[in-house]
Amino acid sequence: MSRILFYLDGYSHDVWREAFRAVDPSVEFRGFPDWGSPDDGPAYAFVWEAEPGLLKRFPNIKAIFSLGAGVDHLMRDPDLPKDVPIIRMGDDGLKEGMAEYVLMSVLMHHRQMPLLATAQSKARWQRVFSRPARHVRVGILGYGALGKCAAEALKPLGYNIAAWSRSPKPAEDGVQHFTGEDALNDFLARTDILVGLLPSTKETEGLLNFDRLSRLPEGASVINAGRGTLIVLEDLIALLNSGYLKGATLDVFPEEPLPADSPLWHQEGLLITPHCAAITRPDTAAEYVVRNIGRIEAGEVPENILDLGRGY
Amino acid sequence: MSRILFYLDGYSHDVWREAFRAVDPSVEFRGFPDWGSPDDGPAYAFVWEAEPGLLKRFPNIKAIFSLGAGVDHLMRDPDLPKDVPIIRMGDDGLKEGMAEYVLMSVLMHHRQMPLLATAQSKARWQRVFSRPARHVRVGILGYGALGKCAAEALKPLGYNIAAWSRSPKPAEDGVQHFTGEDALNDFLARTDILVGLLPSTKETEGLLNFDRLSRLPEGASVINAGRGTLIVLEDLIALLNSGYLKGATLDVFPEEPLPADSPLWHQEGLLITPHCAAITRPDTAAEYVVRNIGRIEAGEVPENILDLGRGY
C-alpha cells in the first residue's frame, strides 16, 4: 500500500481519487489539506504549485511527482527538500495532447489560418495559396519527450523537420538535429515555423529576443507551448507589427492567467490559448505515478527523474 | 506530341505552361483564348468553369480534364459533349492539401479552437479540457479518393473514424463503413465531428438539413470541404445559435465568393475559409494529366474517369 499526498488547488480531487482507485485500489489517496500528520510514515507527494514550505514539513516523503512536465513550480520553493527525488510528469495523455496541439498549430500557420481569421473578421474572401508541406521547414526548439512526440506527429505530413536541443540526441530519420548554443542561429535561419518546447531555466529565460527572432526568415511563424518566459513578448509583437513575422500562437505566458487588460488579446496575427496545449489526464497520470512508485519501491530508477544540475 | 487546350479564368497561364513543359516538353500548351481553329486536330481539354458551349465547338477534343475534383462546373454546360470522356482531377497535391485541411479542422474542433477564438476576442482566459482523440468520433461523409486520404491522415492520432458512402467500399482497418441512405442516420448519430466531402449532385443538394443535422449528437461540430450545396445554411445557423451544435468550419458555399454582406462572416462558432482546402497544384496536376493522356493514347482507362450516371 502506498500513500499519496496530493495537491492541486482550485480543482476537485474526486476525479483524481477515482483515477488512482481504478489503477490500484490499495493506494491511500490524501488530498490537501487532509494530508494527516507529518509523522504518518512513508508517502509520495504528487503536487502542482504547492504552497512554499509545505513539502519540507513532511520529512517522510520519499519522492515528489510533479503534476506537469514543468518543475519550475517546485524550483520556486526555497524550502524544497534537497535530497528527495523529483519526477516530472510523462504520462501518455500529456504527450498525446502536446502532439495534437503542435500538429494543429503547425497546420494552422502552414495553411495561413491567422490571416484567414483576420479576413473573416473583415468579411473578406481572400484566396490564399499554401506551399506543399515538404517545402515548409518546421523547427522544434527543445527536444525532450514532448518534442519527440511532436516530431512523430508531424512526420507523416512530410514537413521538413529540424530540432534543436542543448545536449546531443541520437540521429533519427526525418529530423535534422542542431545541438548547443553555437548552432542556434543556424537552426533559426532554416525555420519557417518555430515550435518552442523548452523548459523554464536560467538559460531559456528571454532566449527568444529581438535578435534571435530576427534570425528566423521573413514571413516565419512562432508557436510557444513550453514556458512563457522563453519569449520577450515586446520583441515578438514588434516583429509581428512590422510584418517581419507572419503569425504566432502562444499557449504560455510570463503571467498566467494572461491579464484581461493585456494588449496581446487583440494583437493581429496572434492566436492565444489558455495554457491548455497538454493537460495532465487523471487516468494516464495515475497509471504513470503508480508505475513509478513501483520502480522506486523495487530500487529501480523512475522515469523522467529530475536532473537538478540542469534544472529540468 | 499532345495538344492541351487550357481554360482557367483570372489566373496567369504561364505557371501552367511551365509545369507542362517540365513534365513533357513535347506537349503543345494552348491557353484560352488562343485555342486555334476547331479543325486543328486531336486535342485534350483541361478546363475550369469554361464558358458554356465552348467545348462543343471543338469536335476534335478526345477527353476533358477537370482542373478540380468537382465536375459540377462542366455539368452546368447544356452543350457539354456527351461522347467525350471526362476525367476528374486526382493529383497528389490536391489529395495532400485536403488531408492537411481535414486534419487541421478536425484538430481545431476537437481542441475547441472556435470557443477559444471567441474567448480571445473577449480577452477571457477560459480553460478548456478536451477528450482524448480515441474518444472523439470523426465521421467522413463521402468516401472517395479525398475522403480516403483524409482518413489516412487522421488515423495516426487515434480518432474513432467512420465513413459514409453511397456505394460499398472495401473493408479497412481503423474505419467503420456505413453504406447507402438507410445507414445515414446511424452514421450521423455516432459522429462528434462530421467532415463533408460529397460532390454536388441531385442527391447531395440540401442533404444536411435541420432533420439530418439534428441526428448528430448534441455538441457535435460540422466541417464542409466538399461542395457548398450540401448544407442548408439556415438550418446549420439555427443549430449553432441554439447551442445544439458547437461549431463549424465551411470552405465551400452555395455562392462563391461568399458575399461581403452575408451574416455568416460574423456567426459565432463558425470558421470560414475561402474554398482553399485543396487547390490543384500545377506541378502535380501536369504530371497527372500527362500520365492519363498516355493511358488514353495506349487504349487504357484513365484514372478518375467520370461516371455520367452517378454525376461524379
XYZ file of C-alpha atoms in Angstrom:
624
model
C 0.000 0.000 0.000
C 1.346 3.420 -0.996
C 0.217 6.732 0.399
C -0.124 9.664 -1.982
C -0.194 13.255 -0.737
C -1.978 15.189 -3.485
C -2.003 18.961 -4.015
C -3.918 20.719 -6.798
C -5.588 23.990 -5.980
C -8.893 25.044 -7.499
C -9.956 21.658 -8.869
C -11.996 18.842 -7.393
C -9.846 15.994 -6.092
C -12.563 13.393 -6.645
C -11.681 12.610 -10.248
C -8.062 12.060 -9.177
C -9.026 9.885 -6.231
C -11.136 7.755 -8.580
C -8.358 7.534 -11.169
C -5.923 6.131 -8.588
C -8.551 3.737 -7.249
C -9.079 2.419 -10.789
C -5.362 1.788 -11.258
C -4.567 0.417 -7.792
C -7.260 0.168 -5.105
C -4.589 -0.281 -2.422
C -3.335 3.299 -2.869
C -4.225 5.609 0.020
C -5.068 8.969 -1.588
C -4.924 12.059 0.622
C -5.945 15.352 -0.973
C -4.634 18.583 0.560
C -5.359 19.914 3.172
C -6.125 16.431 4.557
C -2.537 15.187 4.420
C -2.629 13.954 8.039
C 0.370 14.176 10.362
C 3.968 14.571 9.149
C 4.721 11.542 11.350
C 2.375 9.214 9.466
C 5.207 7.410 7.733
C 6.366 6.964 4.120
C 4.429 8.820 1.444
C 4.753 10.107 -2.111
C 3.874 13.713 -2.920
C 2.004 14.410 -6.181
C 1.698 18.161 -6.455
C 1.129 21.238 -8.600
C 2.076 24.658 -7.258
C 2.032 23.517 -3.637
C 2.457 26.306 -1.098
C 6.133 27.001 -0.334
C 7.476 25.157 2.684
C 4.697 22.549 2.682
C 6.788 19.679 1.351
C 9.579 20.342 3.840
C 7.148 19.826 6.734
C 6.640 16.187 5.672
C 10.041 14.565 6.173
C 8.765 11.093 5.245
C 8.114 11.991 1.615
C 10.131 9.509 -0.476
C 9.664 11.193 -3.865
C 7.900 14.229 -5.300
C 5.898 13.810 -8.518
C 5.110 16.962 -10.491
C 1.615 17.122 -11.967
C 3.022 18.655 -15.141
C 6.096 18.255 -17.305
C 7.468 21.518 -15.920
C 9.034 21.659 -12.454
C 9.564 25.404 -12.207
C 6.644 25.481 -9.740
C 8.768 23.300 -7.414
C 12.002 25.190 -8.026
C 10.347 28.375 -6.776
C 10.003 26.831 -3.277
C 13.082 27.955 -1.307
C 12.405 25.135 1.176
C 12.156 22.374 -1.408
C 13.670 19.248 0.157
C 17.073 18.776 -1.497
C 17.546 15.047 -1.012
C 14.176 13.818 -2.295
C 13.969 12.669 -5.927
C 11.695 14.739 -8.148
C 9.849 13.099 -11.032
C 8.391 15.060 -13.929
C 5.071 14.061 -15.433
C 5.465 11.952 -18.552
C 2.086 10.302 -18.924
C 0.839 9.334 -22.375
C -2.111 11.729 -22.186
C 0.286 14.655 -21.799
C 2.337 13.506 -24.795
C -0.742 12.921 -26.950
C -2.158 16.313 -26.058
C 1.088 18.073 -26.941
C 1.440 16.179 -30.229
C -2.122 17.201 -31.158
C -1.557 20.818 -30.206
C 1.723 21.186 -32.074
C 0.391 19.417 -35.177
C -2.738 21.593 -35.149
C -0.766 24.817 -34.650
C 1.796 23.997 -37.352
C -1.008 23.178 -39.798
C -2.800 26.414 -38.880
C 0.273 28.523 -39.670
C 1.182 26.478 -42.745
C -2.373 26.891 -44.073
C -2.448 30.573 -43.035
C -5.352 30.439 -40.613
C -4.345 33.625 -38.708
C -4.543 35.568 -41.992
C -7.859 33.902 -42.852
C -9.255 34.687 -39.383
C -8.419 38.351 -39.943
C -10.015 38.195 -43.408
C -13.159 36.635 -41.907
C -13.428 39.379 -39.280
C -13.437 41.865 -42.166
C -15.921 39.836 -44.272
C -13.219 39.450 -46.907
C -12.959 36.474 -49.287
C -9.179 36.329 -49.537
C -7.796 33.402 -51.528
C -4.522 32.048 -50.202
C -2.065 29.589 -51.665
C -0.003 27.492 -49.302
C 3.216 25.688 -50.070
C 3.373 21.899 -50.085
C 4.307 20.594 -46.623
C 7.670 19.281 -47.856
C 8.692 22.870 -48.575
C 7.712 24.054 -45.088
C 10.594 23.952 -42.594
C 9.410 23.252 -39.039
C 11.890 23.753 -36.196
C 11.316 22.234 -32.765
C 13.169 24.216 -30.106
C 13.667 21.832 -27.185
C 13.714 18.156 -27.976
C 12.736 16.125 -24.919
C 9.942 13.562 -24.700
C 7.285 16.087 -25.767
C 9.329 17.460 -28.671
C 9.956 13.952 -29.931
C 6.218 13.162 -29.863
C 5.504 16.385 -31.738
C 8.034 15.420 -34.424
C 6.467 11.967 -34.802
C 3.055 13.576 -35.321
C 4.452 15.968 -37.954
C 6.429 13.387 -39.957
C 3.531 11.710 -41.825
C 2.604 15.043 -43.441
C 6.034 15.366 -44.996
C 7.229 18.540 -43.285
C 10.931 19.377 -43.431
C 11.726 18.993 -39.705
C 14.678 20.045 -37.575
C 15.150 20.024 -33.815
C 17.413 21.996 -31.524
C 18.497 20.756 -28.122
C 21.167 21.642 -25.593
C 22.654 18.185 -25.479
C 23.185 15.808 -28.439
C 20.360 13.418 -29.357
C 20.594 10.128 -31.248
C 20.307 10.502 -35.030
C 16.875 9.703 -36.455
C 15.155 9.594 -39.832
C 13.292 12.684 -40.885
C 14.700 15.097 -38.280
C 17.849 17.187 -38.693
C 19.481 17.805 -35.297
C 21.127 21.008 -34.109
C 22.935 20.982 -30.769
C 24.131 23.672 -28.414
C 24.129 27.453 -28.359
C 26.545 27.732 -31.307
C 24.054 26.013 -33.618
C 21.005 28.009 -32.509
C 21.239 30.779 -35.112
C 21.686 28.283 -37.961
C 18.662 26.399 -36.678
C 16.563 29.572 -36.586
C 17.706 30.653 -40.069
C 16.291 27.455 -41.652
C 12.966 27.525 -39.762
C 9.654 28.751 -41.245
C 7.524 27.595 -38.304
C 9.224 27.589 -34.902
C 7.806 25.410 -32.107
C 9.029 26.363 -28.614
C 9.026 23.437 -26.179
C 11.802 24.475 -23.810
C 11.555 24.268 -20.027
C 11.905 27.371 -17.882
C 15.525 27.646 -16.722
C 18.098 30.421 -16.326
C 19.358 29.653 -19.849
C 15.965 29.769 -21.581
C 14.579 32.914 -19.950
C 14.241 35.601 -22.622
C 16.149 33.415 -25.111
C 13.891 34.468 -27.972
C 14.566 38.194 -28.006
C 14.533 40.606 -30.940
C 17.920 39.451 -32.198
C 17.102 35.739 -32.060
C 13.618 36.150 -33.552
C 15.133 38.211 -36.380
C 17.297 35.203 -37.315
C 14.127 33.475 -38.491
C 13.459 34.078 -42.200
C 10.991 36.842 -43.072
C 7.431 35.519 -43.028
C 8.139 32.919 -40.332
C 5.654 31.973 -37.597
C 6.254 31.237 -33.919
C 4.449 28.763 -31.659
C 5.208 28.564 -27.928
C 3.834 25.661 -25.914
C 6.706 25.296 -23.447
C 7.082 28.079 -20.896
C 6.082 31.723 -21.108
C 9.495 33.012 -20.046
C 11.082 31.888 -23.350
C 9.958 34.828 -25.496
C 10.448 38.565 -24.968
C 6.878 39.461 -25.836
C 7.527 43.115 -26.760
C 10.048 41.897 -29.340
C 7.625 39.334 -30.763
C 4.896 41.989 -31.023
C 7.261 44.457 -32.709
C 8.173 41.835 -35.322
C 4.511 40.949 -35.908
C 3.562 44.606 -36.285
C 6.400 45.288 -38.727
C 5.199 42.335 -40.802
C 8.566 40.562 -40.491
C 6.893 37.665 -38.670
C 3.603 36.434 -40.139
C 1.904 34.965 -37.112
C 2.212 33.385 -33.690
C 0.395 31.006 -31.377
C 1.048 31.325 -27.649
C -0.181 28.866 -25.050
C 2.046 30.083 -22.204
C 2.771 33.486 -20.728
C 5.062 35.055 -18.126
C 1.956 35.813 -16.048
C -0.958 33.363 -16.089
C -3.845 33.838 -16.434
C -2.968 36.483 -19.007
C -4.461 39.705 -17.541
C -7.696 40.894 -19.168
C -6.118 44.269 -19.938
C -3.154 42.776 -21.825
C -2.899 44.172 -25.377
C -1.902 40.678 -26.528
C -5.546 39.569 -26.645
C -6.206 41.916 -29.564
C -2.886 41.569 -31.409
C -3.485 40.803 -35.094
C -1.850 37.570 -36.247
C -1.587 36.225 -32.689
C -3.629 33.232 -31.512
C -3.914 32.780 -27.752
C -4.778 29.549 -25.961
C -5.025 29.406 -22.157
C -2.158 27.006 -21.262
C -4.114 24.003 -22.472
C -1.707 22.512 -25.045
C -1.056 19.487 -22.886
C -3.080 18.882 -19.780
C -2.214 16.009 -17.488
C -5.033 13.481 -17.617
C -6.043 11.750 -14.385
C -6.339 8.262 -15.895
C -2.972 8.099 -17.636
C -1.241 10.160 -14.921
C -2.401 7.802 -12.147
C -1.005 4.871 -14.131
C 2.267 6.749 -14.517
C 2.615 7.597 -10.829
C 1.688 4.088 -9.645
C 4.119 2.534 -12.147
C 6.960 4.750 -10.950
C 6.221 4.219 -7.268
C 6.615 0.533 -8.125
C 10.024 1.243 -9.664
C 11.158 3.212 -6.621
C 9.968 0.508 -4.222
C 11.863 -2.056 -6.313
C 15.033 0.041 -6.076
C 14.933 0.974 -9.755
C 15.321 4.429 -11.308
C 11.955 6.061 -12.075
C 11.171 7.629 -15.467
C 11.861 11.337 -16.043
C 13.726 11.847 -12.795
C 14.869 15.432 -12.431
C 18.463 16.359 -13.122
C 18.922 19.117 -10.540
C 22.094 20.358 -12.240
C 20.207 21.091 -15.458
C 17.024 22.197 -13.744
C 14.722 20.015 -15.862
C 3.062 15.216 -79.114
C -0.213 16.057 -77.373
C -2.092 19.313 -77.641
C -3.708 20.719 -74.483
C -6.483 23.318 -74.667
C -6.352 25.071 -71.281
C -9.041 27.276 -69.699
C -8.695 29.000 -66.328
C -10.106 32.473 -65.971
C -8.478 35.147 -63.850
C -5.095 33.488 -63.366
C -1.882 33.666 -65.345
C -1.383 30.674 -67.624
C 2.409 30.924 -67.524
C 2.896 28.799 -64.417
C 0.741 26.085 -66.013
C 2.594 26.272 -69.318
C 5.874 25.868 -67.431
C 4.553 22.977 -65.371
C 3.631 21.020 -68.517
C 6.950 21.851 -70.148
C 8.755 20.473 -67.103
C 6.820 17.203 -67.265
C 6.834 16.722 -71.054
C 8.439 19.297 -73.363
C 6.635 17.777 -76.345
C 3.229 18.938 -75.043
C 1.725 21.809 -77.039
C 0.021 24.046 -74.471
C -2.647 26.454 -75.733
C -4.182 28.797 -73.134
C -7.644 30.227 -73.846
C -8.499 32.309 -75.878
C -5.615 31.109 -78.081
C -7.038 27.659 -78.717
C -6.565 27.956 -82.515
C -9.009 26.509 -85.013
C -11.522 23.760 -84.181
C -10.093 21.933 -87.194
C -6.571 21.726 -85.797
C -6.856 18.053 -84.977
C -6.832 15.932 -81.821
C -6.548 17.759 -78.516
C -7.229 17.346 -74.804
C -9.195 19.984 -72.929
C -8.050 20.906 -69.396
C -10.564 23.364 -68.042
C -12.168 25.092 -65.063
C -15.510 26.854 -65.472
C -15.110 27.191 -69.243
C -17.796 29.267 -70.935
C -20.851 27.183 -71.891
C -20.781 25.905 -75.446
C -17.024 26.346 -75.873
C -16.116 22.664 -75.658
C -18.793 21.704 -78.178
C -17.201 23.964 -80.770
C -14.022 21.820 -80.731
C -15.139 18.439 -82.087
C -11.609 17.002 -82.026
C -11.354 17.039 -78.222
C -10.575 13.440 -77.196
C -11.052 13.894 -73.437
C -11.923 16.671 -70.996
C -9.841 17.008 -67.811
C -11.389 18.992 -64.946
C -8.989 21.280 -63.078
C -10.624 20.297 -59.778
C -12.055 17.169 -58.219
C -15.558 18.544 -58.773
C -17.173 18.429 -62.223
C -20.334 20.405 -61.461
C -18.792 23.287 -63.435
C -18.887 21.017 -66.530
C -22.337 19.617 -65.806
C -23.767 23.144 -65.878
C -22.869 23.412 -69.602
C -26.022 22.367 -71.540
C -23.834 21.821 -74.615
C -21.282 19.615 -72.911
C -20.195 16.995 -75.482
C -21.842 13.750 -74.428
C -19.486 11.236 -76.014
C -16.172 12.616 -74.730
C -14.694 11.058 -71.571
C -14.414 13.411 -68.597
C -11.596 12.970 -66.100
C -11.683 14.458 -62.614
C -8.536 15.887 -61.068
C -6.815 13.454 -58.725
C -3.313 14.847 -58.440
C -1.288 14.223 -55.311
C -1.152 17.919 -54.413
C -4.932 18.029 -54.229
C -5.022 14.955 -52.003
C -2.272 16.261 -49.718
C -3.985 19.625 -49.416
C -7.300 18.052 -48.482
C -5.683 15.690 -45.968
C -3.975 18.683 -44.304
C -7.153 20.737 -44.255
C -9.337 17.986 -42.812
C -6.746 17.028 -40.194
C -6.310 20.670 -39.174
C -10.049 21.298 -38.985
C -10.777 18.127 -37.006
C -7.998 19.013 -34.546
C -9.352 22.565 -34.241
C -12.826 21.341 -33.303
C -11.500 18.549 -31.084
C -9.296 21.044 -29.241
C -12.109 23.632 -29.155
C -10.428 26.407 -31.104
C -13.710 28.123 -32.131
C -14.580 28.521 -28.437
C -11.060 29.728 -27.647
C -11.183 32.221 -30.536
C -14.386 33.664 -29.055
C -12.754 33.771 -25.610
C -9.729 35.591 -27.055
C -11.940 38.192 -28.720
C -13.400 38.878 -25.264
C -9.983 38.884 -23.535
C -11.127 35.891 -21.484
C -8.778 33.205 -20.145
C -11.114 30.248 -20.441
C -9.584 26.869 -19.565
C -10.899 24.006 -21.659
C -10.486 20.270 -21.308
C -10.598 18.146 -24.426
C -11.284 14.453 -24.642
C -8.563 12.031 -25.728
C -8.654 11.542 -29.517
C -9.729 7.905 -29.169
C -12.987 9.104 -27.585
C -13.681 11.543 -30.426
C -15.822 10.064 -33.212
C -14.996 11.540 -36.613
C -17.383 10.813 -39.489
C -16.330 11.306 -43.116
C -19.384 11.895 -45.308
C -18.316 10.917 -48.826
C -15.514 8.434 -49.149
C -13.782 8.796 -52.499
C -10.074 9.384 -53.074
C -10.054 12.577 -50.977
C -12.028 11.053 -48.102
C -9.666 8.107 -48.002
C -6.635 10.429 -47.813
C -8.307 12.368 -45.007
C -8.901 9.137 -43.072
C -5.264 8.095 -43.502
C -4.139 11.456 -42.093
C -6.487 11.113 -39.085
C -5.606 7.520 -38.192
C -2.214 8.103 -36.515
C -3.868 10.351 -33.896
C -6.145 7.552 -32.782
C -9.509 9.093 -33.660
C -12.539 6.809 -33.775
C -13.264 7.060 -37.523
C -16.278 6.115 -39.627
C -17.068 6.825 -43.260
C -20.326 7.005 -45.165
C -20.563 6.403 -48.893
C -23.316 5.693 -51.374
C -21.738 2.524 -52.688
C -19.944 -0.158 -50.635
C -16.184 0.224 -50.050
C -13.640 -2.490 -49.260
C -13.227 -3.138 -45.529
C -10.189 -1.468 -43.934
C -8.531 -1.230 -40.555
C -9.465 1.732 -38.405
C -12.523 2.887 -40.364
C -16.083 1.714 -39.802
C -18.057 1.839 -43.055
C -21.685 2.897 -43.485
C -23.289 2.491 -46.907
C -26.390 3.907 -48.516
C -29.207 6.205 -47.486
C -30.612 3.744 -44.929
C -27.396 3.894 -42.904
C -27.013 7.687 -42.970
C -28.879 8.440 -39.742
C -26.948 5.787 -37.823
C -23.724 7.238 -39.179
C -24.708 10.750 -38.079
C -25.807 9.572 -34.624
C -22.296 8.241 -33.867
C -20.413 11.282 -35.179
C -18.953 14.056 -32.989
C -17.082 15.781 -35.828
C -18.645 15.499 -39.281
C -16.470 16.023 -42.367
C -18.446 16.698 -45.564
C -16.594 15.618 -48.720
C -19.503 14.867 -51.014
C -19.688 16.011 -54.646
C -22.516 18.238 -55.831
C -25.256 16.057 -57.328
C -29.047 15.956 -57.239
C -28.843 13.532 -54.291
C -26.465 15.625 -52.171
C -28.112 19.025 -52.635
C -29.517 20.127 -49.282
C -28.822 16.685 -47.807
C -27.729 18.181 -44.484
C -30.943 19.929 -43.491
C -32.320 20.565 -39.992
C -33.515 16.988 -39.580
C -30.241 15.395 -40.668
C -28.065 17.798 -38.676
C -30.211 17.108 -35.602
C -29.265 13.424 -35.856
C -25.750 14.388 -34.831
C -25.259 14.192 -31.056
C -25.564 17.427 -29.107
C -22.265 19.297 -29.057
C -21.162 17.973 -32.453
C -19.195 20.029 -34.985
C -19.522 20.185 -38.766
C -16.806 20.676 -41.386
C -17.649 21.068 -45.081
C -14.864 20.898 -47.647
C -16.815 19.254 -50.475
C -19.457 21.384 -52.149
C -21.488 24.277 -50.770
C -24.820 22.827 -51.840
C -24.595 20.020 -49.253
C -25.760 22.022 -46.217
C -28.919 24.069 -45.722
C -27.119 27.023 -44.164
C -30.136 28.487 -42.315
C -30.528 25.141 -40.562
C -26.859 24.980 -39.616
C -27.000 28.534 -38.258
C -30.159 27.778 -36.255
C -28.471 24.774 -34.649
C -25.328 26.787 -33.865
C -27.362 29.596 -32.334
C -29.405 27.214 -30.199
C -26.166 25.700 -28.915
C -27.100 22.231 -30.163
C -24.085 22.238 -32.498
C -20.819 23.514 -31.033
C -19.010 24.769 -34.100
C -18.494 24.558 -37.835
C -15.852 25.130 -40.469
C -17.002 25.893 -44.001
C -14.709 26.061 -47.014
C -17.450 25.963 -49.653
C -20.666 27.920 -50.161
C -23.670 27.898 -52.493
C -22.465 31.249 -53.829
C -18.734 31.935 -54.119
C -17.141 34.260 -53.259
C -19.343 34.478 -50.182
C -20.940 37.954 -50.457
C -19.489 40.592 -48.150
C -22.934 41.255 -46.650
C -23.521 37.616 -45.683
C -24.256 37.267 -41.947
C -22.160 34.069 -41.994
C -18.927 36.069 -41.713
C -19.859 37.146 -38.185
C -21.532 33.941 -36.973
C -20.069 32.874 -33.618
C -18.594 29.374 -33.671
C -18.236 29.378 -37.459
C -14.844 29.419 -39.177
C -14.808 30.432 -42.823
C -12.084 29.630 -45.341
C -12.318 30.812 -48.973
C -12.540 27.499 -50.880
C -8.860 26.780 -50.321
C -8.994 23.358 -48.646
C -7.467 21.651 -51.646
C -6.120 23.653 -54.532
C -4.893 21.898 -57.635
C -1.137 22.390 -57.912
C 0.356 22.979 -61.383
C 3.333 20.633 -60.891
C 1.456 17.571 -59.685
C -1.566 18.302 -61.888
C 0.557 18.471 -65.055
C 2.064 15.101 -64.165
C -1.421 13.713 -63.656
C -2.775 14.991 -66.976
C 0.245 13.834 -68.993
C 0.120 10.408 -67.336
C -3.553 9.995 -68.192
C -3.164 11.231 -71.745
C -0.595 8.439 -72.021
C -3.168 5.943 -70.774
C -5.793 7.133 -73.252
C -3.325 7.005 -76.146
C -2.411 3.459 -75.125
C -6.078 2.470 -75.126
C -6.205 2.114 -71.337
C -8.806 3.538 -68.942
C -7.661 6.801 -67.342
C -7.831 7.428 -63.579
C -10.949 9.021 -62.059
C -12.997 8.853 -65.240
C -16.456 10.301 -64.714
C -19.424 8.014 -64.295
C -22.086 10.096 -66.011
C -24.882 8.048 -64.473
C -23.756 8.985 -60.954
C -22.686 12.504 -61.871
C -19.266 12.299 -60.180
